[in-house]
CSV table of N, CA and C in Angstrom, one decimal:
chain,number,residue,atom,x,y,z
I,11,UNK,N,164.8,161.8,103.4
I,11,UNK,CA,164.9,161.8,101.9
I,11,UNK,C,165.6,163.2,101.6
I,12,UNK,N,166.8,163.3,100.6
I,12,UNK,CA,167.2,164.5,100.1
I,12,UNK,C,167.2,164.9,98.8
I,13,UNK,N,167.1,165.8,98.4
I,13,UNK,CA,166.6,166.2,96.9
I,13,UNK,C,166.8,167.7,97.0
I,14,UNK,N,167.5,168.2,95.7
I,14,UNK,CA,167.9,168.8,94.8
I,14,UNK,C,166.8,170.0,94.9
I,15,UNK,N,166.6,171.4,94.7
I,15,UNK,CA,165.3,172.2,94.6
I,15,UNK,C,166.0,173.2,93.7
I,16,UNK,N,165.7,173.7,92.4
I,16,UNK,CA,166.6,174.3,91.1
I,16,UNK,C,165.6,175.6,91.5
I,17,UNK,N,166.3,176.7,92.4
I,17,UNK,CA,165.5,177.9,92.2
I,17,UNK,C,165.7,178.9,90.9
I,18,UNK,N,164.7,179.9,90.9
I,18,UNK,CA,165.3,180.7,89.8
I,18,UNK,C,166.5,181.4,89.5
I,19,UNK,N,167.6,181.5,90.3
I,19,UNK,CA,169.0,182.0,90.9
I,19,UNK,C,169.7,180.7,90.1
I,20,UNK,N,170.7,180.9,89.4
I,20,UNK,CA,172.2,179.8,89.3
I,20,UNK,C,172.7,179.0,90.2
I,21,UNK,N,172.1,179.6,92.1
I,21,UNK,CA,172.7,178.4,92.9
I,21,UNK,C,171.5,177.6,93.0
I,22,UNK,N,171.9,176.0,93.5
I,22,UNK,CA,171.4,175.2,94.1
I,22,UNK,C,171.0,175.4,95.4
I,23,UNK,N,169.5,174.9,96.0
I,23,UNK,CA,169.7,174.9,97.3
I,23,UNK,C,169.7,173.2,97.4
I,24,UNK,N,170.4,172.7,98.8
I,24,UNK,CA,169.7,171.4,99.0
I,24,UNK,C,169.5,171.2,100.3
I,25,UNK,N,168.1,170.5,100.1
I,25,UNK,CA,167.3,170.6,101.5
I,25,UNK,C,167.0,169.1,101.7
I,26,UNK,N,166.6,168.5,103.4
I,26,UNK,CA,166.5,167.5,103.6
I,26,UNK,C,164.7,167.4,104.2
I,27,UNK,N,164.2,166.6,103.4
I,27,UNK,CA,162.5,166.2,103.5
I,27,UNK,C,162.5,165.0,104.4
I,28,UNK,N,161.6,165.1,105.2
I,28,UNK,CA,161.0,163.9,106.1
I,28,UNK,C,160.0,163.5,106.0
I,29,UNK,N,159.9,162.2,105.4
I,29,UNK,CA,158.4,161.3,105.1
I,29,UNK,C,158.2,161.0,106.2
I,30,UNK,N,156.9,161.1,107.0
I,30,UNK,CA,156.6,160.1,108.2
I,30,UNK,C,154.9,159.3,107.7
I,31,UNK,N,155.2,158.5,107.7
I,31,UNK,CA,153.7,157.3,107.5
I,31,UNK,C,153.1,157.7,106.3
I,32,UNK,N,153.7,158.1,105.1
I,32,UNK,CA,153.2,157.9,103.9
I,32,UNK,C,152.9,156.8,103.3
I,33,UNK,N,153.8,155.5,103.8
I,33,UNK,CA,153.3,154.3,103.6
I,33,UNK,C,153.2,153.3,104.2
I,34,UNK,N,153.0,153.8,105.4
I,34,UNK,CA,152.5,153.1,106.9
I,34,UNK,C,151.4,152.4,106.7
I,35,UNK,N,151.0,151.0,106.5
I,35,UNK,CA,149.5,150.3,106.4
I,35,UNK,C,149.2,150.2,105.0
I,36,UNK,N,150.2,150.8,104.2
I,36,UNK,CA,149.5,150.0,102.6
I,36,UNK,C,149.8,148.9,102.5
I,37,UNK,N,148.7,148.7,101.8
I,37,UNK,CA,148.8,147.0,101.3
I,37,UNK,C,147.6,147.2,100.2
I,38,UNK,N,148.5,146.5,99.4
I,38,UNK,CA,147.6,146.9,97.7
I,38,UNK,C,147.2,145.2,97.5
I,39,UNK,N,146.1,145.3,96.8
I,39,UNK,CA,146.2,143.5,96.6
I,39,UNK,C,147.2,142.8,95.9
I,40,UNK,N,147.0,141.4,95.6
I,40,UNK,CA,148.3,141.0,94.7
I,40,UNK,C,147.3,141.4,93.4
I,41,UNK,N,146.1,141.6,92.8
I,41,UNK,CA,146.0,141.9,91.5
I,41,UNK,C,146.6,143.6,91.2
I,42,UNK,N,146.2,144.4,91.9
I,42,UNK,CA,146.4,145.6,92.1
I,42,UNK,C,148.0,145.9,92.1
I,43,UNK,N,148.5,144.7,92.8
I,43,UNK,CA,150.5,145.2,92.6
I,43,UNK,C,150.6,144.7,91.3
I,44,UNK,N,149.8,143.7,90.7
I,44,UNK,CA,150.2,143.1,88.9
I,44,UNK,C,150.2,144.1,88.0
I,45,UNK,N,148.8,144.8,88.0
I,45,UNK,CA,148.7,146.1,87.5
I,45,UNK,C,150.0,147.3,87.6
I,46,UNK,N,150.5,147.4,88.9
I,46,UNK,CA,151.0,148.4,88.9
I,46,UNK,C,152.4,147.6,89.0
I,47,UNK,N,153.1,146.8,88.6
I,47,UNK,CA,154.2,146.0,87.7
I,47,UNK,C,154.1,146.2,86.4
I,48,UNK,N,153.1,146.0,86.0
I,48,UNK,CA,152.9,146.1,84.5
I,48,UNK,C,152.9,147.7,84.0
I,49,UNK,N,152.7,148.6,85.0
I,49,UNK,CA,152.2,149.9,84.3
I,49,UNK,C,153.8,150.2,84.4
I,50,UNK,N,154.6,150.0,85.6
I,50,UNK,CA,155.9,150.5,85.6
I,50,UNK,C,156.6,149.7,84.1
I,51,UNK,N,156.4,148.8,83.6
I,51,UNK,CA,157.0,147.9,82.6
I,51,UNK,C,156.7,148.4,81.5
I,52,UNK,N,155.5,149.7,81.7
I,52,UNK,CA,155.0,150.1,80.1
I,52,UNK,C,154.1,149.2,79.4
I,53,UNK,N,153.3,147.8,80.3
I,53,UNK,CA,153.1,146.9,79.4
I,53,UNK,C,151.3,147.5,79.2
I,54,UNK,N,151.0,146.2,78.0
I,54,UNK,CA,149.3,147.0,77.9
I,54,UNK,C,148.8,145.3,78.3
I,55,UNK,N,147.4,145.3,78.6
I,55,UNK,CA,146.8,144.7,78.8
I,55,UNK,C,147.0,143.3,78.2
I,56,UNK,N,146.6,143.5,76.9
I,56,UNK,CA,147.2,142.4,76.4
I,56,UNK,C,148.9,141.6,76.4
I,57,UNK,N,149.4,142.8,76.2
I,57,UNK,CA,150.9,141.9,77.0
I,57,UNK,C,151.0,141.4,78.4
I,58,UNK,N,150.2,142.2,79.3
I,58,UNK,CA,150.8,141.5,80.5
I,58,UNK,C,149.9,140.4,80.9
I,59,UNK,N,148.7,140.2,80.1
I,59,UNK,CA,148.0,138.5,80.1
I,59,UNK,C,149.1,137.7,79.4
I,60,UNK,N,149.2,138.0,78.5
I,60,UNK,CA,150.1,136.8,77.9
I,60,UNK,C,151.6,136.5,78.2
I,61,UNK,N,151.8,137.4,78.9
I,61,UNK,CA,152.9,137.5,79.8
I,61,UNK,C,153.0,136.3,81.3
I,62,UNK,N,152.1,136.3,81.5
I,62,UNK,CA,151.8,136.4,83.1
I,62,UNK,C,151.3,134.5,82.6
I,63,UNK,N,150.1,134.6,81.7
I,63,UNK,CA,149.9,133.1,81.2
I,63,UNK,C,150.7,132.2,80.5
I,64,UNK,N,152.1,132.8,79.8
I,64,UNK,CA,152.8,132.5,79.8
I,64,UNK,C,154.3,132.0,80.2
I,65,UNK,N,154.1,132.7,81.4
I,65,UNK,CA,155.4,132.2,82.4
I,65,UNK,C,154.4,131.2,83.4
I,66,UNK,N,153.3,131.1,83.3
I,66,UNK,CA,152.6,130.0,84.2
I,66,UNK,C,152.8,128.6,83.4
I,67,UNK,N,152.3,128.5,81.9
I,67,UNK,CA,152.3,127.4,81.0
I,67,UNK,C,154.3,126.9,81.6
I,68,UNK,N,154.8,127.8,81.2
I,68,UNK,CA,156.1,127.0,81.4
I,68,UNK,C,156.8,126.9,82.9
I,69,UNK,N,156.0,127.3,84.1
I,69,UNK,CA,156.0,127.1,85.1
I,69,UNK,C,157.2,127.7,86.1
I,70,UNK,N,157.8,128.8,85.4
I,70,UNK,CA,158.5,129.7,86.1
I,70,UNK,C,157.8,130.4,87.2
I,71,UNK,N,157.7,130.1,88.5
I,71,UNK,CA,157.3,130.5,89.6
I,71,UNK,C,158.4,130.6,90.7
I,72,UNK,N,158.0,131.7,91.7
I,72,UNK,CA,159.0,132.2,92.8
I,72,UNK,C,159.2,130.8,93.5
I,73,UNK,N,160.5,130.3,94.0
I,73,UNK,CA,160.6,128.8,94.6
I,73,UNK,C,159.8,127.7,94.2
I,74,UNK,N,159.6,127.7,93.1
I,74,UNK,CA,158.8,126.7,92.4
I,74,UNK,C,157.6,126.2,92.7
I,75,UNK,N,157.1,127.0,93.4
I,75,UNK,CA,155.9,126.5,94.1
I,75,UNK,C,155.4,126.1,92.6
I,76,UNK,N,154.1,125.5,93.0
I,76,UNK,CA,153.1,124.8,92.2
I,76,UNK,C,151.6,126.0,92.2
I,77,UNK,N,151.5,126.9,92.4
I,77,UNK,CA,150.3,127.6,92.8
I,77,UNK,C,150.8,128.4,91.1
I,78,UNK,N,149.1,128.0,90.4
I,78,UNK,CA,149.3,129.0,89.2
I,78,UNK,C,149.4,128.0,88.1
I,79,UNK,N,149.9,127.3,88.6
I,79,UNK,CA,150.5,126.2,87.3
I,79,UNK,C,149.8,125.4,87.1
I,80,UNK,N,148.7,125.9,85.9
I,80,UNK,CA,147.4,125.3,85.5
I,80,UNK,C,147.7,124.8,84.4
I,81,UNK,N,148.2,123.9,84.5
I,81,UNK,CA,149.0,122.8,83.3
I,81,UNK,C,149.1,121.2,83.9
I,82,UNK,N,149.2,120.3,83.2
I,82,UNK,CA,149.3,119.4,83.4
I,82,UNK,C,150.7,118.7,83.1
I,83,UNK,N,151.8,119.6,82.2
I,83,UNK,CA,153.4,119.6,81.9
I,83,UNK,C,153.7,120.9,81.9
I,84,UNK,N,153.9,121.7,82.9
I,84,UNK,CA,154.6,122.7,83.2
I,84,UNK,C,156.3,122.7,81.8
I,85,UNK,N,156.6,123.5,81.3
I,85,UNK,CA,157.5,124.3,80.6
I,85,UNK,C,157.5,123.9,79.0
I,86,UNK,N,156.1,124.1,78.8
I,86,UNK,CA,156.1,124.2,76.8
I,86,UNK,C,155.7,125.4,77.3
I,87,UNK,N,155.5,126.6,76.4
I,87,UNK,CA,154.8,127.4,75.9
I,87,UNK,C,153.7,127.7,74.7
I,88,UNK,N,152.6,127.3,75.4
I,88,UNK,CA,151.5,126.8,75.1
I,88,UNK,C,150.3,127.9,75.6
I,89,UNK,N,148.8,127.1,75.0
I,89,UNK,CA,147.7,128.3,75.9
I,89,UNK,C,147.1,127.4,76.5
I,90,UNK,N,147.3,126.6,77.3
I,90,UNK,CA,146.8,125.4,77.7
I,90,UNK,C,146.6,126.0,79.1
I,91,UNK,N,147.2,127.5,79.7
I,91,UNK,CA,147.1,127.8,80.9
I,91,UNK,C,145.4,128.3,80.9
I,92,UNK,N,145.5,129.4,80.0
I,92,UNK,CA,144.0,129.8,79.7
I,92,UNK,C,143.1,129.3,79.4
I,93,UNK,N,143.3,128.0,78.7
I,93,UNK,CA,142.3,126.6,78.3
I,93,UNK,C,141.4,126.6,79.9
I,94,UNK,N,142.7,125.6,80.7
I,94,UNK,CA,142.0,125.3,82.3
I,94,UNK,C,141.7,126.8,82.8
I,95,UNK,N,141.7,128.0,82.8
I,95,UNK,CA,141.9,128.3,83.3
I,95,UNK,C,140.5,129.5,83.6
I,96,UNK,N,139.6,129.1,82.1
I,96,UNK,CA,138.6,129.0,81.9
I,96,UNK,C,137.4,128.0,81.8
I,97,UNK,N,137.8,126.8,82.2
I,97,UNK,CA,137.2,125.8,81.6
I,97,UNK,C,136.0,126.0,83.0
I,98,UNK,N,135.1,125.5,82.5
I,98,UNK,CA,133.6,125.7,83.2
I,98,UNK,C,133.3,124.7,83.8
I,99,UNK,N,134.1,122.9,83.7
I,99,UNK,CA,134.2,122.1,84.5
I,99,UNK,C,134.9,122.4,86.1
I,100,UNK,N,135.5,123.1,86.1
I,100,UNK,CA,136.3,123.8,87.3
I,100,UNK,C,135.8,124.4,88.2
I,101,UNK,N,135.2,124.2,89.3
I,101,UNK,CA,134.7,125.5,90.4
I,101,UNK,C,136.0,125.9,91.2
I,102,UNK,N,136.1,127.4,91.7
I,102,UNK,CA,137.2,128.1,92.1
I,102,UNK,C,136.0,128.0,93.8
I,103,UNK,N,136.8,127.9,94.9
I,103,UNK,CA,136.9,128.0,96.1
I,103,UNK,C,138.2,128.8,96.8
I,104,UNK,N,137.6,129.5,98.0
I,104,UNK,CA,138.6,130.5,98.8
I,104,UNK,C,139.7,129.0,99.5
I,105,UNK,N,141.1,129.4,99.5
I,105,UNK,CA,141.1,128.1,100.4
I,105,UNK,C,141.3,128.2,101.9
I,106,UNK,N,141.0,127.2,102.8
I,106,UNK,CA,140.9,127.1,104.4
I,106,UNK,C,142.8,127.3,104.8
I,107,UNK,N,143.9,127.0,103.6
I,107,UNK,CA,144.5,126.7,104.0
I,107,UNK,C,145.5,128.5,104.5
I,108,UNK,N,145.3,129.2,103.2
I,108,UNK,CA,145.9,130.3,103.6
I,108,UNK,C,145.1,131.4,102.4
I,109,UNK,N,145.2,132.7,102.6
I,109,UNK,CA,144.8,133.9,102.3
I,109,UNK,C,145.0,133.9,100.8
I,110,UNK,N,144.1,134.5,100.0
I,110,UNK,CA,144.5,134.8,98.7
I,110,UNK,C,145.0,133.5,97.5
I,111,UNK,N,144.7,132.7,98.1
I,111,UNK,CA,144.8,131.0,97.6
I,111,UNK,C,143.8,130.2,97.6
I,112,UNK,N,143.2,130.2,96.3
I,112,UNK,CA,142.0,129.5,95.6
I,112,UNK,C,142.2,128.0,95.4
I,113,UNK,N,140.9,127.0,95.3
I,113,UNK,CA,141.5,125.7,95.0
I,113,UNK,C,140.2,125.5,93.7
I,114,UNK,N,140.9,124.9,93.1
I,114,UNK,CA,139.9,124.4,91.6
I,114,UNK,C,139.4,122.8,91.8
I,115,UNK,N,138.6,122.7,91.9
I,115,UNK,CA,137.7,121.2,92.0
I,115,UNK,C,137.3,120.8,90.8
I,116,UNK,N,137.4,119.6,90.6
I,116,UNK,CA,136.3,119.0,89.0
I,116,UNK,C,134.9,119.1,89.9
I,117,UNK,N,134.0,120.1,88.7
I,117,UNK,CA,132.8,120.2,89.3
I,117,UNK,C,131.3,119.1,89.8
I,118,UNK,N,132.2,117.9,89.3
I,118,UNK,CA,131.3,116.2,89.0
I,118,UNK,C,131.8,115.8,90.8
I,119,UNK,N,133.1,115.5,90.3
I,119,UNK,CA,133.9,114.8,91.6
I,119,UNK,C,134.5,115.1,92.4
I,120,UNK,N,134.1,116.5,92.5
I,120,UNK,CA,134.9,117.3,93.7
I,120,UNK,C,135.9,117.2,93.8
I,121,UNK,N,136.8,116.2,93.2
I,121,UNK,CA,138.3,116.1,93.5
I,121,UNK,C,139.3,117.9,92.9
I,122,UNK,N,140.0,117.6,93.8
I,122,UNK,CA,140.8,119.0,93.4
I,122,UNK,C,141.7,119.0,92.7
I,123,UNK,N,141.7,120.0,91.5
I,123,UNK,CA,142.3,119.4,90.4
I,123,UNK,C,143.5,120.7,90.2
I,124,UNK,N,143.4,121.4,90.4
I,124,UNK,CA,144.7,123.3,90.4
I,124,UNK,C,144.1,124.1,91.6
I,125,UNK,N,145.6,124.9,92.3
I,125,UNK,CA,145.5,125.7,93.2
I,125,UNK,C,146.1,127.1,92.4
I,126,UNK,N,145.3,128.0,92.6
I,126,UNK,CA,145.7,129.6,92.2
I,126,UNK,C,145.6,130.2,93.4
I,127,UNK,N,146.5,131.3,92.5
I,127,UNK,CA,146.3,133.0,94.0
I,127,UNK,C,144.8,133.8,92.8
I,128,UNK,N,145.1,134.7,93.8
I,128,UNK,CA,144.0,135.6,93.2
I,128,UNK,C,144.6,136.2,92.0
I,129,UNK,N,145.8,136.5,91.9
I,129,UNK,CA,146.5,137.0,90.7
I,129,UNK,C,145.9,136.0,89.4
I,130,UNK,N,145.9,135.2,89.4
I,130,UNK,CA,145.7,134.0,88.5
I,130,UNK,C,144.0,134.6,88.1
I,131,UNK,N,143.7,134.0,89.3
I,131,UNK,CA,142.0,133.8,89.1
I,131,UNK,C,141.6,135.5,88.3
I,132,UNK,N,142.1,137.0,88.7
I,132,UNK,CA,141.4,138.3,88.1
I,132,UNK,C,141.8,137.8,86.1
I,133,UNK,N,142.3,137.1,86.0
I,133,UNK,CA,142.2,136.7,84.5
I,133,UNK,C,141.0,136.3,83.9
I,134,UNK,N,140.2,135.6,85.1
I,134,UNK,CA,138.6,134.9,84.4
I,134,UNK,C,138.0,135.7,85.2
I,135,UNK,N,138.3,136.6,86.0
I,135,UNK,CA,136.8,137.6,87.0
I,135,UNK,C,137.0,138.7,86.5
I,136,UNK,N,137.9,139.4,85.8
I,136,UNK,CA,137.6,141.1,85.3
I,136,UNK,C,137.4,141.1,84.1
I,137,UNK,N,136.4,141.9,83.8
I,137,UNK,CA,135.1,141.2,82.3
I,137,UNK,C,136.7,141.8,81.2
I,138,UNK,N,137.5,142.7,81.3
I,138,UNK,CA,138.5,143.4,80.0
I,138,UNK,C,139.4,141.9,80.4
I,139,UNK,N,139.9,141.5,81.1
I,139,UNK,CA,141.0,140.5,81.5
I,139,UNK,C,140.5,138.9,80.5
I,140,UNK,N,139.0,139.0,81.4
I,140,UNK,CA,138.6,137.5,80.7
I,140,UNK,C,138.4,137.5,79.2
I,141,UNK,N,138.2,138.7,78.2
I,141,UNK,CA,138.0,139.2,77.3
I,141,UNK,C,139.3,138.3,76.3
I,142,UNK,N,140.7,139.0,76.8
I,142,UNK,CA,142.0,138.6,76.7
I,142,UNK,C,142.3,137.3,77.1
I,143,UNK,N,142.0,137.0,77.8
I,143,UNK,CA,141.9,135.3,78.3
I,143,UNK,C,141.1,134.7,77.3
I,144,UNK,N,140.2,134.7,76.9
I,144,UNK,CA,139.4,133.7,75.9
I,144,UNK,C,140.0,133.9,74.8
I,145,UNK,N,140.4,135.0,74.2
I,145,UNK,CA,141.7,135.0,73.2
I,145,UNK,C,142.3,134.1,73.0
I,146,UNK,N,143.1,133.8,74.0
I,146,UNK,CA,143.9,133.0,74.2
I,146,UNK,C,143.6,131.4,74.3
I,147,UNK,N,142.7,131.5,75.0
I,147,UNK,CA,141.7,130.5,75.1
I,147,UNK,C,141.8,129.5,74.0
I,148,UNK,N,141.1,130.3,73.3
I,148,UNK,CA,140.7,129.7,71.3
I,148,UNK,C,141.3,128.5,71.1
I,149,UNK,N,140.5,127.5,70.7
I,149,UNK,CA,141.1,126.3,69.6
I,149,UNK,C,142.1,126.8,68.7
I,150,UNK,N,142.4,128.0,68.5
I,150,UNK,CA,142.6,128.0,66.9
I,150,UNK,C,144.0,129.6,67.8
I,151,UNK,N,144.2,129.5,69.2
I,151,UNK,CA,145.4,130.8,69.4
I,151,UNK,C,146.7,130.2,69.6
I,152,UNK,N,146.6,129.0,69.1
I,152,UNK,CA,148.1,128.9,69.7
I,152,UNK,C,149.2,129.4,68.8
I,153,UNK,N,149.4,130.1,67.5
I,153,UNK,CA,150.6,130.6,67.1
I,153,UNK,C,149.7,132.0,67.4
I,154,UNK,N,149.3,132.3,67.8
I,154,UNK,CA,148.7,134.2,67.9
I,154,UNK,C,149.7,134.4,69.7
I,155,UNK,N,149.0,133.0,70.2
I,155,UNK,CA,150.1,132.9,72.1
I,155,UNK,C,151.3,133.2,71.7
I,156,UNK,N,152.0,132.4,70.8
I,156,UNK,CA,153.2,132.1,70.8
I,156,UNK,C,153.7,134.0,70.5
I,157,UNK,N,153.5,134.1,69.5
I,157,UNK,CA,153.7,135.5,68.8
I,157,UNK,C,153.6,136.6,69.6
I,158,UNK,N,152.8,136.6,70.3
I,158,UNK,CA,152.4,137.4,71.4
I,158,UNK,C,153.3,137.6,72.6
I,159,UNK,N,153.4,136.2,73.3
I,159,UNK,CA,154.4,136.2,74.1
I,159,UNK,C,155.8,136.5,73.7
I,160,UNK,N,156.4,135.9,72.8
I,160,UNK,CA,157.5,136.8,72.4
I,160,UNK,C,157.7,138.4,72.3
I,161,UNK,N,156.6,138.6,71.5
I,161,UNK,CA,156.7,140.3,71.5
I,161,UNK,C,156.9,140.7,72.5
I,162,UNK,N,156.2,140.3,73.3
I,162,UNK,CA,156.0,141.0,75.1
I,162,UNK,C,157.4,140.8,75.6
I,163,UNK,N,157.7,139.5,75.7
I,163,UNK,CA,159.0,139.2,76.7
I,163,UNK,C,160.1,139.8,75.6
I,164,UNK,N,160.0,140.1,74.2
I,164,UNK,CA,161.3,141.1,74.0
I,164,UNK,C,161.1,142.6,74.6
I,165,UNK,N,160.4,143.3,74.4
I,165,UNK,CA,160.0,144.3,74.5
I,165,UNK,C,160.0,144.8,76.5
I,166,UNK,N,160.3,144.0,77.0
I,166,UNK,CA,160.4,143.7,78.6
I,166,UNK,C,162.0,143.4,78.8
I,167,UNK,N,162.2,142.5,77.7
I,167,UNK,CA,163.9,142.6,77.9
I,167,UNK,C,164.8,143.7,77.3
I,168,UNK,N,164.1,144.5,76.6
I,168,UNK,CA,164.9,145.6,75.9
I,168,UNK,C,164.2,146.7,76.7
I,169,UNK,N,163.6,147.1,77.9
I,169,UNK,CA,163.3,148.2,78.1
I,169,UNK,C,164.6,149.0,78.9
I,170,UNK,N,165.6,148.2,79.8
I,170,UNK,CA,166.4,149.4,79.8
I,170,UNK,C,168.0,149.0,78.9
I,171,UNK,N,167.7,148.7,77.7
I,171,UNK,CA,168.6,148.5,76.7
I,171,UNK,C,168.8,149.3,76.1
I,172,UNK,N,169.5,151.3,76.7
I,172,UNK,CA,169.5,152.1,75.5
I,172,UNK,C,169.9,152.4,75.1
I,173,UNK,N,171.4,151.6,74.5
I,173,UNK,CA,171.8,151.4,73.6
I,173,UNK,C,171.2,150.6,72.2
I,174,UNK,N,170.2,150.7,72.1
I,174,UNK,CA,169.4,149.9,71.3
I,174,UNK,C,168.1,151.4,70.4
I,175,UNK,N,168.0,152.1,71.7
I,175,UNK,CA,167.3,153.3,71.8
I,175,UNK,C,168.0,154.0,70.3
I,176,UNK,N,166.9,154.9,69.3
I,176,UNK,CA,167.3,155.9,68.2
I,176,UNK,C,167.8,156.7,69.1
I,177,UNK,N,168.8,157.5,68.5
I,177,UNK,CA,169.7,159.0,69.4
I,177,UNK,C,168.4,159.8,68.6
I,178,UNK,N,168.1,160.4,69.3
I,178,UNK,CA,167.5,162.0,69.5
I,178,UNK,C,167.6,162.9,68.0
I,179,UNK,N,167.5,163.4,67.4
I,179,UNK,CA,168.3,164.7,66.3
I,179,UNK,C,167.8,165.7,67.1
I,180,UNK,N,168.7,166.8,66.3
I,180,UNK,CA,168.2,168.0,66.7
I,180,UNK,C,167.3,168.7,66.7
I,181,UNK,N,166.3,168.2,65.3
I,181,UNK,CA,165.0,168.8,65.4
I,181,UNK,C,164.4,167.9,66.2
I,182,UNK,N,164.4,167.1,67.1
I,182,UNK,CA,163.6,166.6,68.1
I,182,UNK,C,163.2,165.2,67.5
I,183,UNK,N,163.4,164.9,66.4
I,183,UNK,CA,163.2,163.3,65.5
I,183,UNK,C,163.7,162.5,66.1
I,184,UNK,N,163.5,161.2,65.8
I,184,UNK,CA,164.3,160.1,66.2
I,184,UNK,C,164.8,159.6,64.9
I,185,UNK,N,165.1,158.5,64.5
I,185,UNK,CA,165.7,158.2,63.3
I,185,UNK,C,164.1,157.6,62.5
């Protein structure tokens, strides 16, 4: 790695750094990388649930997998993710099939009814997450979802738009 070092003198020095095993053996979970997606994106809590429940409801997933997609018609944007995704008829199990992949059963008929990652599932297990999830939840959220999600996904699509950005003044103001 090379980088720039601005001493107190007008020259530059530049010197060449060697990382060895600074990130040899990390592995962050997948809730823990969501977090730390969202902190780089500037988002807050509340946006990146409704963010995250909202690209589920309309079923935008990496190669379309079906994992996440706690819907019964994948692409409205709706709260119908956090509906199921809460619902107390539902038991969550580890699955036998692979790591970090839950299965949802109807809790009567055992039949299995949604497959999540754990990304999905820290929406109903972290008490600030499930807080924001029952929000959404509500009989009565679906234009608060809608409103929401928008704000977020503009606000994600304009972060490196800066030309959009106030110029600076001189006394340090923005416009």
């Amino acid at each position: 790695m090379e980088f720039t070092i601005k001493s107190g003198s007008p020259e530059k020095q530049r010197s060449a750094c060697v990382v060895v095993g600074v990130f040899d053996n990390r592995k962050l979970s997948l809730s823990a990388e969501l977090i730390d997606r969202a902190s780089q994106l500037t988002l807050t809590a509340p946006e990146m649930t409704v963010l995250v429940g909202g690209m589920r409801a309309l079923g935008a997933n990496h190669r379309d997998t079906k994992v996440g997609i706690l819907v019964e018609n994948a692409g409205a944007l709706t709260n119908e993710w956090f509906v199921n995704l809460l619902d107390m008829s539902v038991e969550w199990k580890k699955s036998d099939e692979r790591d970090g992949l839950y299965v949802g059963s109807d809790r009567k008929s055992g039949a299995p009814k949604w497959t999540a990652s754990s990304v999905d599932l820290v929406f109903g297990s972290n008490s600030q997450l499930r807080a924001l999830a029952e929000v959404y939840a509500s009989d009565d959220a679906g234009r608060k979802f809608v409103d929401d999600f928008v704000a977020a996904w503009v606000k994600v699509m304009d972060l490196d738009r800066f030309e959009l950005k106030a110029p600076a003044l001189a006394g340090g103001r923005g416009r």
